[in-house]
Amino acid sequence: HRNLVYVPGNDHIVNEDINTWRDDGVDPVDGDPMIFLQWVRDRIPDEDEAAHLLRMIAFKLQNRTERIRHHVVMYSETHQVGKSTFVDVIVRALFGNSNTSKIGQADLEGTYTSWAAHKEIIVADEISVSKWGKKEVGNKLKDMLMAHKITVNEKYMPRYEIDNFATYFFLSNTWPPVYIEHGDQRYFCIHFAESHMDHKFREEFFEWLYTKNGLGIIRNYLENLDVRDFDPNTFAPMTALKKHMVRVNSSAIELWLREKQYMDCLLYTSP
């Protein structure tokens, strides 16, 4: 008797069990990724944020069973500035439709979690704290983001436990997108450009992406990017957007206590 398992990046048979994972992502293609890198720099103005995001995706492509300890929040007030293109088009093409799941606010609020089963990438679109209580968001996501194993609840089926390989991408145009407490290290927060792309460059980029093997070139570039010094077990780097989100999500008392602790620290360390 062979069991069904889901082990990304492995063969069809794993320890005599049948591996249901398939690499249905776009095939890698040799080529120049420069226009893609230009597009990323245009859409993600902060160079450090852009670099970390690309290295994060590259590491996951090169190490399919490795879990990264932080997840991605992409925010912009302006609509149609590239968040969905990056995740729904590019990231989905890299990992494949069968390994990617797209959910919304209702899915996170609901009791059924079949969308979390056997996935490497989960895209949560238009998530907003304002649509759902702060604490509920944080508590619901805590285990799903960090646990090595998660329990899946499918309709009319017994609950079952699976290994958790998923990296989450939270996309939002509503402020604040997710609830982040002071000291929470799970979220890598990126502020996308608020301006729309130059029309001519936009046309050139999408022509390259769809008709000149752009998606395959991106995969080839990321699969060969040197990420030997990327540590998946470190917490998410701090960003300006994340600092602002923490402050917005903090109560007046929490802010007062943190400022008091900071002043006390200065007092005791002063010569």
XYZ file of C-alpha atoms in Angstrom, residues 64-208:
145
model
C 11.611 23.601 -2.881
C 11.195 21.819 0.474
C 12.876 24.544 2.543
C 10.538 26.768 4.558
C 11.267 30.498 4.747
C 10.360 31.938 8.148
C 8.787 35.099 6.802
C 6.095 35.989 4.289
C 5.455 38.895 1.939
C 3.077 41.844 2.289
C 2.725 44.029 -0.825
C 0.896 47.311 -0.336
C 0.060 50.352 -2.412
C -2.817 52.777 -2.120
C -2.940 53.075 -5.915
C -4.538 50.242 -7.878
C -2.960 48.501 -10.897
C 0.663 49.320 -10.170
C 2.081 45.795 -10.602
C 1.413 43.760 -7.451
C -0.871 41.299 -9.217
C 1.455 41.084 -12.203
C 4.343 40.160 -9.935
C 2.467 37.471 -8.017
C -0.502 36.292 -10.131
C 1.458 36.232 -13.379
C 5.174 35.888 -12.654
C 5.345 33.948 -9.366
C 2.467 31.664 -10.416
C 4.256 30.902 -13.700
C 7.481 30.079 -11.851
C 5.927 27.588 -9.418
C 3.007 26.364 -11.523
C -0.768 26.525 -11.193
C -1.003 23.239 -9.285
C 1.373 24.538 -6.599
C -0.248 27.964 -6.209
C -3.470 28.976 -4.506
C -5.291 32.321 -4.597
C -7.627 33.271 -1.761
C -9.530 36.286 -0.511
C -10.809 37.702 2.736
C -13.735 35.267 2.864
C -11.392 32.273 2.682
C -9.398 33.475 5.664
C -12.587 34.150 7.615
C -14.075 30.756 6.767
C -13.629 27.447 8.543
C -12.588 25.428 5.478
C -8.927 25.476 4.472
C -8.651 23.202 1.439
C -6.886 26.096 -0.304
C -3.885 25.521 1.991
C -3.379 21.885 1.017
C -0.415 20.912 -1.135
C 0.717 24.396 -2.103
C 4.049 26.200 -2.271
C 2.619 29.677 -2.875
C -0.577 31.144 -1.403
C -1.719 34.546 -2.674
C -4.105 36.400 -0.349
C -5.609 39.210 -2.416
C -7.261 42.367 -1.057
C -6.727 41.472 2.587
C -7.484 44.237 5.058
C -7.515 44.617 8.821
C -10.383 47.103 8.421
C -12.603 44.290 7.064
C -11.812 41.938 9.912
C -10.813 42.374 13.569
C -7.085 42.879 14.179
C -6.621 40.114 16.725
C -8.632 37.608 14.696
C -6.384 38.130 11.683
C -3.217 37.696 13.698
C -4.396 34.618 15.567
C -5.827 32.915 12.492
C -2.621 33.334 10.515
C -0.076 32.685 13.242
C -0.053 28.892 13.016
C -0.586 28.734 9.257
C 2.412 30.967 8.610
C 4.906 29.432 11.023
C 3.884 25.834 11.774
C 5.803 22.978 10.163
C 2.541 21.057 9.936
C -0.985 22.408 9.478
C -4.442 20.896 9.811
C -6.582 21.032 6.665
C -10.359 21.209 6.989
C -12.162 20.241 3.783
C -15.941 20.173 3.401
C -17.460 16.723 4.058
C -14.015 15.272 4.784
C -12.236 14.371 8.024
C -9.560 16.857 9.040
C -6.021 15.807 8.216
C -2.512 17.057 8.933
C 0.083 17.873 6.266
C 3.571 19.317 6.001
C 3.492 23.078 5.466
C 5.645 24.301 2.564
C 3.703 27.470 1.757
C 4.992 31.005 1.409
C 2.226 33.618 1.598
C 1.903 36.807 -0.447
C -0.584 39.332 0.975
C -1.707 41.962 -1.572
C -3.690 45.012 -0.578
C -4.697 48.533 -1.538
C -6.434 49.082 1.812
C -4.625 50.441 4.844
C -3.514 48.712 6.982
C -3.372 45.417 5.082
C -2.485 43.058 7.957
C -2.204 43.254 11.708
C 1.413 43.354 12.880
C 2.323 43.603 16.539
C 5.533 45.128 17.863
C 8.254 42.470 17.618
C 6.421 40.352 15.024
C 9.074 39.077 12.611
C 6.896 37.065 10.225
C 6.130 39.742 7.627
C 8.381 41.261 4.972
C 6.506 44.422 4.006
C 7.008 46.060 0.607
C 5.610 49.412 -0.486
C 4.965 49.203 -4.216
C 5.246 52.295 -6.395
C 2.213 54.583 -6.164
C 2.617 55.853 -9.737
C 1.657 53.983 -12.892
C 4.338 52.765 -15.279
C 5.467 54.701 -18.307
C 3.135 53.526 -21.076
C 5.875 52.745 -23.604
C 7.988 50.785 -21.109
C 4.898 48.924 -19.937
C 4.117 47.786 -23.503
C 7.735 46.715 -24.078
C 7.840 44.762 -20.831
C 4.601 42.840 -21.385
C 5.514 42.067 -24.998
C 8.807 40.604 -23.733
